[in-house]
Each structure stands twice: as structure tokens, then as C-alpha cells.
Amino acid sequence: MSLAEAPSPSPSSSSGSDDFAALLDSELELASGADSAFPGDPSPAFPATEDEDEDEDEDEDPEEPEVDPIEQNGTKRRRVEEQLQDQGTSVRPDKIPTGASKNVQVEACPHPGYFGGLCFRCGKPQDEENVSGVAFGYIHKGLRLGTSEIDRLRGADLKNLLRERKLVLILDLDHTLINSTKLQDISFAEKDLGIQTAASKDDPNRSIFSLNSMQMLTKLRPFVREFLKEASNMFEMYIYTMGDKPYAIEIAKLLDPSNIYFPSKVISNSDCTQQHQKGLDVILGAESVAVILDDTEYVWQKHKENLILMERYHFFASSCRQFGFGVRSLAESMQDERESDGALATVLDVLKRIHASFFDMAVETDLSSRDVRQVIKAVRKEILQGCKIVFSRVFPNNTRPQEQMFWKMAEYLGAVCSTDVDSSVTHVVTVDLGTEKARWGVDNKKFLVHLRWIEAANFRWHRQPEEDFPVTAPKEKSKDKDNAVAGKKETSKDRQNSAAEKKETTKDKEENAAARQKETMKEKEENAVAGQKETGNDERNVGGQEKDDAKENAVATSTTSPTDS
Amino acid sequence: MFFHIVLERNMQLHPRHFGPHLRDKLVSKLIKDVEGTCSGRHGFVVAIMGVEDIGKGLIREGTGYVTFPVKYQCVVFRPFKGEILEAVVTMVNKMGFFAEAGLVQIFVSNHLILDDMKFQSGDVPSYTSSDGSVKIQKESEVRLKIIGTRVDATEIFCVGTIKDDFLGDISDPGAAV
């Protein structure tokens, strides 16, 4: 094989070896030292042979000295040998063999992304020091995409989604769709009730499963299967959990046995780009159509506007203990959230409303410029629309009421808040009957409601009947709290705790927790003053459950994002 | 591409295996250790064909282990840049598809798929040509060209293309894209 006859695009092939040698010298001088990439002429010969059996490359070597009798022969040979030895590495000459593959423009390759460290457009290895883009390990190991490619994919995806009239839904696992516990953490009461045996039954429609490889039990939240089925018609869904990958994949298999809801869309803690924070950067969907369903707000600092907070699901005792509740869990009391109007059913309704509102054809704006965050805000503002609220003895005197959480929450829900009473006020929110404003409210036939009424509205996405949240006289405070249990948001308690406005004691919290978890909380309801209706209590319970107690608990107690195993 | 080469390795053997079947034990240990592994230079060792030579064993100082240098013939598989391979598709998504050729994972990005082929999502995601004649989905065989390889400690990653002549789906022999 003569180098002069090598199929090369450059014009050296016609001249004799001297000219060729001179050309080689000039080319080699231009080439960088460390990299054994041979530009120009000599390379076509080498790639052609390099790609063959190593043995054949040995044959090329003897030809080298013939071509270049000068001392640079030594360097060239060394380089050739280096190159041969470097077969194992991925350092390759830039030159792509001629022919049909001219369409791969090496010089202009924008390196849209990398697979296993190689640009998947031109095959060049990734620059070690300059690691850009986001890793998408959940799609396939070793995949990494650059920001421009991600944007391009997001844009294309958005078009497809809008055409199919779908939005993006990101679901958390723990305490939102399921509740897991380690086998060793099962309480005695739960053991007695035979929870473990229930998990090993063969019925595919059961809700308790045991994950043997991880020594855990998982309980699916009531209504979750129907929820997923209905949501999949309106949303492209992702699972995003702070648990680790094997756990996430196991749960995904339980929720989605035929792999139609979340194919390659299970994101776990190893995919997060920031520690302890979830982000939409690993999602190949546009932010403007993403709705997040999670029980913890803390992990979504950057995307609070896309978030719909869910009430935590505490089925197992260990879960209650983790959040500091001393009450009996749902499992221990052999009870469970109702399917018909439990947390998932309520949230499904809200999602339907958001979806309908987004794709409402009567609105003038173009679909692609709509933002689901605006829709969420608008839907939220309808909840307490028309209410004007005055707070009494809710906020400490030295703080600005407008910056308090409940004030802001009420405003997000569409109410107008004010510090002074006047005739347009509709509700007086207080915890104590004895205040001036409270008495004024009673005199003027205004609604006198407990603070938790606002929280209930927040979690149930619906204005609650005011009668369910009465304010009782101070001496019956504990009883009142118990009633509150019927539907009290724990979060409010937690929030207050965390905000250091310790209005309620831990006991109350516990009672609320208990109340939350029960659907038929006969034993818990110490119906005294308010005359709670059974259903009202239940609703409140569920409502309370839906509130993000966890959020506040998280602040008050431990982890913000419950990670199991 | 597959190669049949002779490799050498130092095998350590515990004295409990010494006895009439020393050679067999050595060979089986070699097979267990080496088959399925990957090295940067040689690629994946697919199978050991035979043992050419077992040198004299050297007792290590301080322990009773004996080191034997073993020369063995084996079949290795190593992908090269520019090589054309057939592979089986394992996953298809909007960024391209992942295929497997033996133990080698290959990714073909949609930049390197003919513009004619569009991604269809659904129950069975696939890349389908505009006239519907060619469909690349999970478990289909494709012929692709490797444009880059990279060896990790235990795996080889490759990036491929099907944007050339005669590459793409091979449902019937000799079919061209």
C-alpha cells in the first residue's frame, strides 16, 4: 500500500516521495504535540488502516522510514507508534473518512450532547474540564445533553404536547401517592392487624405491597390507580422522588405495571442537580406547562408557582412517628382515606379545572404563549373570591400582618385582607372569641371562623362551610381543637409552630393528626360546641390531610423531603 | 469487530487447589475471572478458546499463593470508529435510539438519523419514515456505523449513525435506507 496512492482529497498524491515528505513535515509541525491527530494527508491512510486489525497496522510501520529519510522520521514513527498504542483510548484524528459521511460537519459540530463522554453528533470525546449541560441518567446511563439541545427538545416537545392537548405533570412518590415503611419499623399494633400478610396476598388490585429486596412495605394511596389513569389523558407524567433509584423503579413498577405512564420518566435523587432540591432542569418539558404535585414545598424553591401542595399520606405508624405525631396511624386504626373525596380525588378535580382552563379556546391568547402558572394562580384566586377578611389575635403585634403567611395565603386564595373592620368585611378570623374584633363580628352577623378555615380552603381548593370552623370560647379551647381535628390543617399548627407563634400545643397537633387520618372519627371527635356534622368533620379531616402539614412539620421536625430507604 | 488473540495473565492460586487437577483449576479460574470483562486495549473478552501455555509458578513471598503466568487464546470484541455493525434496538426516544451489539451500548442520536424519519411516540415509540416503509422500534435490527468509541472501566460506549447509504433498519437482507 503506497501512501502516495492513498485516497485523499488533497493534491499530494501526484508528487513523488520528496514532496510528500516535505508536506508531511509541514503538516506535522502544525499539528499539536500531545494529540496524535494527524491532519491532512497522512491521516486518510491511517484511519483506513487503524480501523482494521491491529496486526495490519504493524505493516504500515516499515513504510514510514522509506518516505521520510530525515530525522523527523523518528518523531513520526514515535507518533505512529503512539497512535498505535493509543488504540485503546478514544483519541482519534478529527478526520472522518471520505465518502458518504461528508454530511457530518466536524468543524462546526455544536456538540449537542454526550453519550458516555462522546459527542453523539461527531464522535469526539468530551472536553474533560468543561463539563456542561445536564446529565439525564434516568433515560439512559451515560447520557448528557447540552443546554441548547435541551431547549430545542423542550420546544419540540411543547409543540407536540399542545397539539395533543396535554400538559406536564410531575408527581412525588412518598406521602403523595404512596406511603412506605421499613419492615423493621412496623408497630406492634400493625403487626397484630396482619398488615404484612395482607401484603403478601396475590390479588393484583391490592394496595399494600411488600418490596422484598428492600425489606419494605408500601401502601398505595386510595384512588391512585384511577387518578393515574385519568391524569394520563390530560398530562404527560413524570415521577420525581428523593428516594434512590432502585426504590423509585420498584414503586414505578407497582404503580405502572405495563409501563405506559412513566416510560423512562422516573427521576430519583441521583438525577438531581442540586442537593436536596428538586428542579425542572432534568425534565424535558417546558416549565410553562409543568404542574407539580408534591407534599413538600421546601424542595421546590425555584418552582413554587408550578407546585400544588398535597396533604401528606400517613398510613404507617413509622410515618407518623417520623413527623412527630403521636397518634395512631391509619393502619393501626384500620382506616383509610375515602376514595371518593380523598386527597387524590380532590386534586384530580383541580387538575381537570386547570387543564380545562388552560385549553379554553375562548381565550384570545395563543396556546404556546400560555403559562400554566397563571392558570394555577387564577384557579386559586377563585376559591375565596368575594371574601374580605380581618384577622384578630392571629398575628403577633410586632409583625407586619401583610407579611404573615396566613395573610398571604388568604390573598392567594382570592380574598381581600385588611387590618381594620368596616362594613365590607365578610369574615373575622380569630382563635379567640373574646377579642374586640370578634365581638364586633358577632354583633354584625359576620362569619366568625377559626384560622384553619383558610387552610382548609387552601388544601381542598374549595370554600369550606364556615360552620365547620367555629371559634369557641377560650375555656373550651382544647375541645375546640379536637373538633378542629375533624378537619384541621395540621400545617397551620406546624406553621404556627415554626413561625414561633405557638398557639397550639403538640397535643393539639397530635389530635389533629389523628383527626386527619380518620375518616369516621367518632372516637376522636369530641363534638362539643360547634356541633360538627359527621361529614363536615370528615371533610375537614381529609382537608387537613391535604394541607401540607408536612411542610410545616418539616420545618418543625425533621426532613423536608421524606426519603425512604 | 471480533479478534482472536493471545493474551497473557498472571493467575494467583491458593495452595488448597494444588493437586492432580491443578491445571484444570487454573483454567476454570481463568475463565471465571476473564470472560465477560472489558479492557481498554482489547475490548470485551467474549470467550476463551484454549490455554496455550502455563508457565512455571512462582511462590509469593509472605503468602502461600503461587502466581502462574498463563497464555491463553481468546476471542475479543472491540468496536472501532468507522466500523459498521448490526445491532438490536433497546430503547427509542425523542433524542434518538439506543442499541446493543453484544455487550456494547450504542447511541444513535436523531441528528444522525435521516431527516425523513420522524419520531412517533405512543405505546411503542419508533422512528418511522414518511411513507411508513421503514420503522425502527424496540427489538428491530439496524445496521449502523460507529463514529466514536470510548472505553470505561467496565463498559464500552459508542456513538453511531445511520445517516449513510446502506445503513438503517435491516428487516430483509440487503435492504437499503
PDB file of N, CA and C in Angstrom, chain A residues 381-433:
ATOM      1  N   LYS A 381     -57.340  31.771  42.874  1.00  0.00           N
ATOM      2  CA  LYS A 381     -57.979  33.003  43.309  1.00  0.00           C
ATOM      3  C   LYS A 381     -59.489  32.892  43.338  1.00  0.00           C
ATOM      4  N   GLU A 382     -60.012  31.870  42.698  1.00  0.00           N
ATOM      5  CA  GLU A 382     -61.464  31.759  42.718  1.00  0.00           C
ATOM      6  C   GLU A 382     -61.990  31.197  44.027  1.00  0.00           C
ATOM      7  N   ILE A 383     -61.109  30.616  44.796  1.00  0.00           N
ATOM      8  CA  ILE A 383     -61.597  29.865  45.955  1.00  0.00           C
ATOM      9  C   ILE A 383     -62.281  30.754  46.981  1.00  0.00           C
ATOM     10  N   LEU A 384     -61.588  31.804  47.345  1.00  0.00           N
ATOM     11  CA  LEU A 384     -62.178  32.651  48.378  1.00  0.00           C
ATOM     12  C   LEU A 384     -62.563  34.000  47.791  1.00  0.00           C
ATOM     13  N   GLN A 385     -62.999  33.937  46.574  1.00  0.00           N
ATOM     14  CA  GLN A 385     -63.307  35.210  45.940  1.00  0.00           C
ATOM     15  C   GLN A 385     -64.504  35.848  46.615  1.00  0.00           C
ATOM     16  N   GLY A 386     -64.408  37.134  46.790  1.00  0.00           N
ATOM     17  CA  GLY A 386     -65.552  37.831  47.385  1.00  0.00           C
ATOM     18  C   GLY A 386     -65.483  37.917  48.894  1.00  0.00           C
ATOM     19  N   CYS A 387     -64.466  37.326  49.457  1.00  0.00           N
ATOM     20  CA  CYS A 387     -64.379  37.412  50.915  1.00  0.00           C
ATOM     21  C   CYS A 387     -63.458  38.548  51.307  1.00  0.00           C
ATOM     22  N   LYS A 388     -63.852  39.234  52.329  1.00  0.00           N
ATOM     23  CA  LYS A 388     -62.934  40.217  52.890  1.00  0.00           C
ATOM     24  C   LYS A 388     -62.680  39.791  54.321  1.00  0.00           C
ATOM     25  N   ILE A 389     -61.426  39.673  54.650  1.00  0.00           N
ATOM     26  CA  ILE A 389     -61.071  39.024  55.913  1.00  0.00           C
ATOM     27  C   ILE A 389     -60.336  39.985  56.830  1.00  0.00           C
ATOM     28  N   VAL A 390     -60.713  39.889  58.072  1.00  0.00           N
ATOM     29  CA  VAL A 390     -59.984  40.632  59.092  1.00  0.00           C
ATOM     30  C   VAL A 390     -59.430  39.614  60.080  1.00  0.00           C
ATOM     31  N   PHE A 391     -58.206  39.773  60.447  1.00  0.00           N
ATOM     32  CA  PHE A 391     -57.590  38.835  61.379  1.00  0.00           C
ATOM     33  C   PHE A 391     -57.564  39.425  62.768  1.00  0.00           C
ATOM     34  N   SER A 392     -57.796  38.560  63.715  1.00  0.00           N
ATOM     35  CA  SER A 392     -57.800  39.059  65.077  1.00  0.00           C
ATOM     36  C   SER A 392     -57.019  38.120  65.987  1.00  0.00           C
ATOM     37  N   ARG A 393     -56.057  38.690  66.651  1.00  0.00           N
ATOM     38  CA  ARG A 393     -55.203  37.920  67.551  1.00  0.00           C
ATOM     39  C   ARG A 393     -54.621  36.691  66.850  1.00  0.00           C
ATOM     40  N   VAL A 394     -54.313  36.877  65.646  1.00  0.00           N
ATOM     41  CA  VAL A 394     -53.689  35.787  64.897  1.00  0.00           C
ATOM     42  C   VAL A 394     -52.211  36.063  64.715  1.00  0.00           C
ATOM     43  N   PHE A 395     -51.919  37.329  64.469  1.00  0.00           N
ATOM     44  CA  PHE A 395     -50.518  37.685  64.243  1.00  0.00           C
ATOM     45  C   PHE A 395     -49.984  38.424  65.450  1.00  0.00           C
ATOM     46  N   PRO A 396     -48.753  38.193  65.762  1.00  0.00           N
ATOM     47  CA  PRO A 396     -48.167  38.923  66.885  1.00  0.00           C
ATOM     48  C   PRO A 396     -48.119  40.411  66.601  1.00  0.00           C
ATOM     49  N   ASN A 397     -48.129  41.177  67.654  1.00  0.00           N
ATOM     50  CA  ASN A 397     -48.264  42.620  67.478  1.00  0.00           C
ATOM     51  C   ASN A 397     -47.076  43.269  66.809  1.00  0.00           C
ATOM     52  N   ASN A 398     -45.943  42.683  66.987  1.00  0.00           N
ATOM     53  CA  ASN A 398     -44.763  43.364  66.463  1.00  0.00           C
ATOM     54  C   ASN A 398     -44.456  43.008  65.011  1.00  0.00           C
ATOM     55  N   THR A 399     -45.334  42.278  64.387  1.00  0.00           N
ATOM     56  CA  THR A 399     -45.053  41.926  62.995  1.00  0.00           C
ATOM     57  C   THR A 399     -45.999  42.656  62.071  1.00  0.00           C
ATOM     58  N   ARG A 400     -45.579  42.679  60.830  1.00  0.00           N
ATOM     59  CA  ARG A 400     -46.467  43.280  59.835  1.00  0.00           C
ATOM     60  C   ARG A 400     -47.440  42.224  59.343  1.00  0.00           C
ATOM     61  N   PRO A 401     -48.677  42.456  59.524  1.00  0.00           N
ATOM     62  CA  PRO A 401     -49.646  41.420  59.137  1.00  0.00           C
ATOM     63  C   PRO A 401     -49.546  41.041  57.665  1.00  0.00           C
ATOM     64  N   GLN A 402     -49.242  42.018  56.833  1.00  0.00           N
ATOM     65  CA  GLN A 402     -49.258  41.722  55.409  1.00  0.00           C
ATOM     66  C   GLN A 402     -48.219  40.698  55.012  1.00  0.00           C
ATOM     67  N   GLU A 403     -47.214  40.550  55.873  1.00  0.00           N
ATOM     68  CA  GLU A 403     -46.179  39.602  55.501  1.00  0.00           C
ATOM     69  C   GLU A 403     -46.377  38.244  56.133  1.00  0.00           C
ATOM     70  N   GLN A 404     -47.411  38.116  56.893  1.00  0.00           N
ATOM     71  CA  GLN A 404     -47.633  36.841  57.556  1.00  0.00           C
ATOM     72  C   GLN A 404     -48.168  35.816  56.573  1.00  0.00           C
ATOM     73  N   MET A 405     -47.875  34.591  56.904  1.00  0.00           N
ATOM     74  CA  MET A 405     -48.206  33.517  55.988  1.00  0.00           C
ATOM     75  C   MET A 405     -49.689  33.414  55.716  1.00  0.00           C
ATOM     76  N   PHE A 406     -50.479  33.527  56.784  1.00  0.00           N
ATOM     77  CA  PHE A 406     -51.908  33.343  56.573  1.00  0.00           C
ATOM     78  C   PHE A 406     -52.517  34.463  55.774  1.00  0.00           C
ATOM     79  N   TRP A 407     -52.011  35.663  55.983  1.00  0.00           N
ATOM     80  CA  TRP A 407     -52.499  36.789  55.196  1.00  0.00           C
ATOM     81  C   TRP A 407     -52.236  36.511  53.732  1.00  0.00           C
ATOM     82  N   LYS A 408     -51.001  36.105  53.457  1.00  0.00           N
ATOM     83  CA  LYS A 408     -50.636  35.862  52.059  1.00  0.00           C
ATOM     84  C   LYS A 408     -51.427  34.705  51.489  1.00  0.00           C
ATOM     85  N   MET A 409     -51.614  33.705  52.315  1.00  0.00           N
ATOM     86  CA  MET A 409     -52.371  32.551  51.830  1.00  0.00           C
ATOM     87  C   MET A 409     -53.781  32.972  51.464  1.00  0.00           C
ATOM     88  N   ALA A 410     -54.363  33.782  52.330  1.00  0.00           N
ATOM     89  CA  ALA A 410     -55.728  34.223  52.036  1.00  0.00           C
ATOM     90  C   ALA A 410     -55.753  35.038  50.760  1.00  0.00           C
ATOM     91  N   GLU A 411     -54.727  35.814  50.555  1.00  0.00           N
ATOM     92  CA  GLU A 411     -54.724  36.616  49.335  1.00  0.00           C
ATOM     93  C   GLU A 411     -54.527  35.749  48.107  1.00  0.00           C
ATOM     94  N   TYR A 412     -53.680  34.738  48.197  1.00  0.00           N
ATOM     95  CA  TYR A 412     -53.541  33.832  47.065  1.00  0.00           C
ATOM     96  C   TYR A 412     -54.856  33.158  46.744  1.00  0.00           C
ATOM     97  N   LEU A 413     -55.648  32.935  47.790  1.00  0.00           N
ATOM     98  CA  LEU A 413     -56.915  32.260  47.570  1.00  0.00           C
ATOM     99  C   LEU A 413     -57.983  33.205  47.066  1.00  0.00           C
ATOM    100  N   GLY A 414     -57.617  34.440  46.867  1.00  0.00           N
ATOM    101  CA  GLY A 414     -58.568  35.349  46.238  1.00  0.00           C
ATOM    102  C   GLY A 414     -59.309  36.249  47.193  1.00  0.00           C
ATOM    103  N   ALA A 415     -58.977  36.157  48.476  1.00  0.00           N
ATOM    104  CA  ALA A 415     -59.687  37.022  49.411  1.00  0.00           C
ATOM    105  C   ALA A 415     -58.952  38.343  49.552  1.00  0.00           C
ATOM    106  N   VAL A 416     -59.629  39.290  50.085  1.00  0.00           N
ATOM    107  CA  VAL A 416     -59.010  40.583  50.374  1.00  0.00           C
ATOM    108  C   VAL A 416     -58.827  40.648  51.878  1.00  0.00           C
ATOM    109  N   CYS A 417     -57.657  41.025  52.278  1.00  0.00           N
ATOM    110  CA  CYS A 417     -57.404  41.082  53.718  1.00  0.00           C
ATOM    111  C   CYS A 417     -57.250  42.517  54.162  1.00  0.00           C
ATOM    112  N   SER A 418     -57.702  42.752  55.361  1.00  0.00           N
ATOM    113  CA  SER A 418     -57.493  44.109  55.867  1.00  0.00           C
ATOM    114  C   SER A 418     -57.284  44.050  57.370  1.00  0.00           C
ATOM    115  N   THR A 419     -56.737  45.100  57.870  1.00  0.00           N
ATOM    116  CA  THR A 419     -56.438  45.122  59.296  1.00  0.00           C
ATOM    117  C   THR A 419     -57.555  45.758  60.112  1.00  0.00           C
ATOM    118  N   ASP A 420     -58.396  46.494  59.455  1.00  0.00           N
ATOM    119  CA  ASP A 420     -59.447  47.190  60.211  1.00  0.00           C
ATOM    120  C   ASP A 420     -60.820  46.694  59.807  1.00  0.00           C
ATOM    121  N   VAL A 421     -61.703  46.801  60.733  1.00  0.00           N
ATOM    122  CA  VAL A 421     -63.067  46.361  60.421  1.00  0.00           C
ATOM    123  C   VAL A 421     -63.832  47.477  59.742  1.00  0.00           C
ATOM    124  N   ASP A 422     -64.610  47.092  58.803  1.00  0.00           N
ATOM    125  CA  ASP A 422     -65.573  48.033  58.240  1.00  0.00           C
ATOM    126  C   ASP A 422     -66.726  47.232  57.667  1.00  0.00           C
ATOM    127  N   SER A 423     -67.611  47.917  57.054  1.00  0.00           N
ATOM    128  CA  SER A 423     -68.857  47.220  56.698  1.00  0.00           C
ATOM    129  C   SER A 423     -68.681  46.195  55.598  1.00  0.00           C
ATOM    130  N   SER A 424     -67.595  46.302  54.842  1.00  0.00           N
ATOM    131  CA  SER A 424     -67.477  45.345  53.735  1.00  0.00           C
ATOM    132  C   SER A 424     -66.829  44.035  54.162  1.00  0.00           C
ATOM    133  N   VAL A 425     -66.393  44.019  55.394  1.00  0.00           N
ATOM    134  CA  VAL A 425     -65.743  42.792  55.857  1.00  0.00           C
ATOM    135  C   VAL A 425     -66.766  41.660  55.916  1.00  0.00           C
ATOM    136  N   THR A 426     -66.346  40.491  55.465  1.00  0.00           N
ATOM    137  CA  THR A 426     -67.274  39.361  55.497  1.00  0.00           C
ATOM    138  C   THR A 426     -66.889  38.324  56.542  1.00  0.00           C
ATOM    139  N   HIS A 427     -65.584  38.228  56.813  1.00  0.00           N
ATOM    140  CA  HIS A 427     -65.148  37.192  57.749  1.00  0.00           C
ATOM    141  C   HIS A 427     -64.200  37.776  58.779  1.00  0.00           C
ATOM    142  N   VAL A 428     -64.364  37.305  59.983  1.00  0.00           N
ATOM    143  CA  VAL A 428     -63.386  37.640  61.009  1.00  0.00           C
ATOM    144  C   VAL A 428     -62.697  36.341  61.393  1.00  0.00           C
ATOM    145  N   VAL A 429     -61.417  36.329  61.214  1.00  0.00           N
ATOM    146  CA  VAL A 429     -60.674  35.111  61.516  1.00  0.00           C
ATOM    147  C   VAL A 429     -59.944  35.308  62.833  1.00  0.00           C
ATOM    148  N   THR A 430     -60.205  34.428  63.728  1.00  0.00           N
ATOM    149  CA  THR A 430     -59.569  34.567  65.028  1.00  0.00           C
ATOM    150  C   THR A 430     -59.485  33.226  65.721  1.00  0.00           C
ATOM    151  N   VAL A 431     -58.763  33.199  66.793  1.00  0.00           N
ATOM    152  CA  VAL A 431     -58.725  31.966  67.577  1.00  0.00           C
ATOM    153  C   VAL A 431     -59.359  32.167  68.940  1.00  0.00           C
ATOM    154  N   ASP A 432     -59.814  33.350  69.149  1.00  0.00           N
ATOM    155  CA  ASP A 432     -60.277  33.674  70.491  1.00  0.00           C
ATOM    156  C   ASP A 432     -61.549  34.499  70.386  1.00  0.00           C
ATOM    157  N   LEU A 433     -62.559  34.080  71.114  1.00  0.00           N
ATOM    158  CA  LEU A 433     -63.836  34.772  71.000  1.00  0.00           C
ATOM    159  C   LEU A 433     -63.861  36.112  71.699  1.00  0.00           C
TER     160      LEU A 433
END
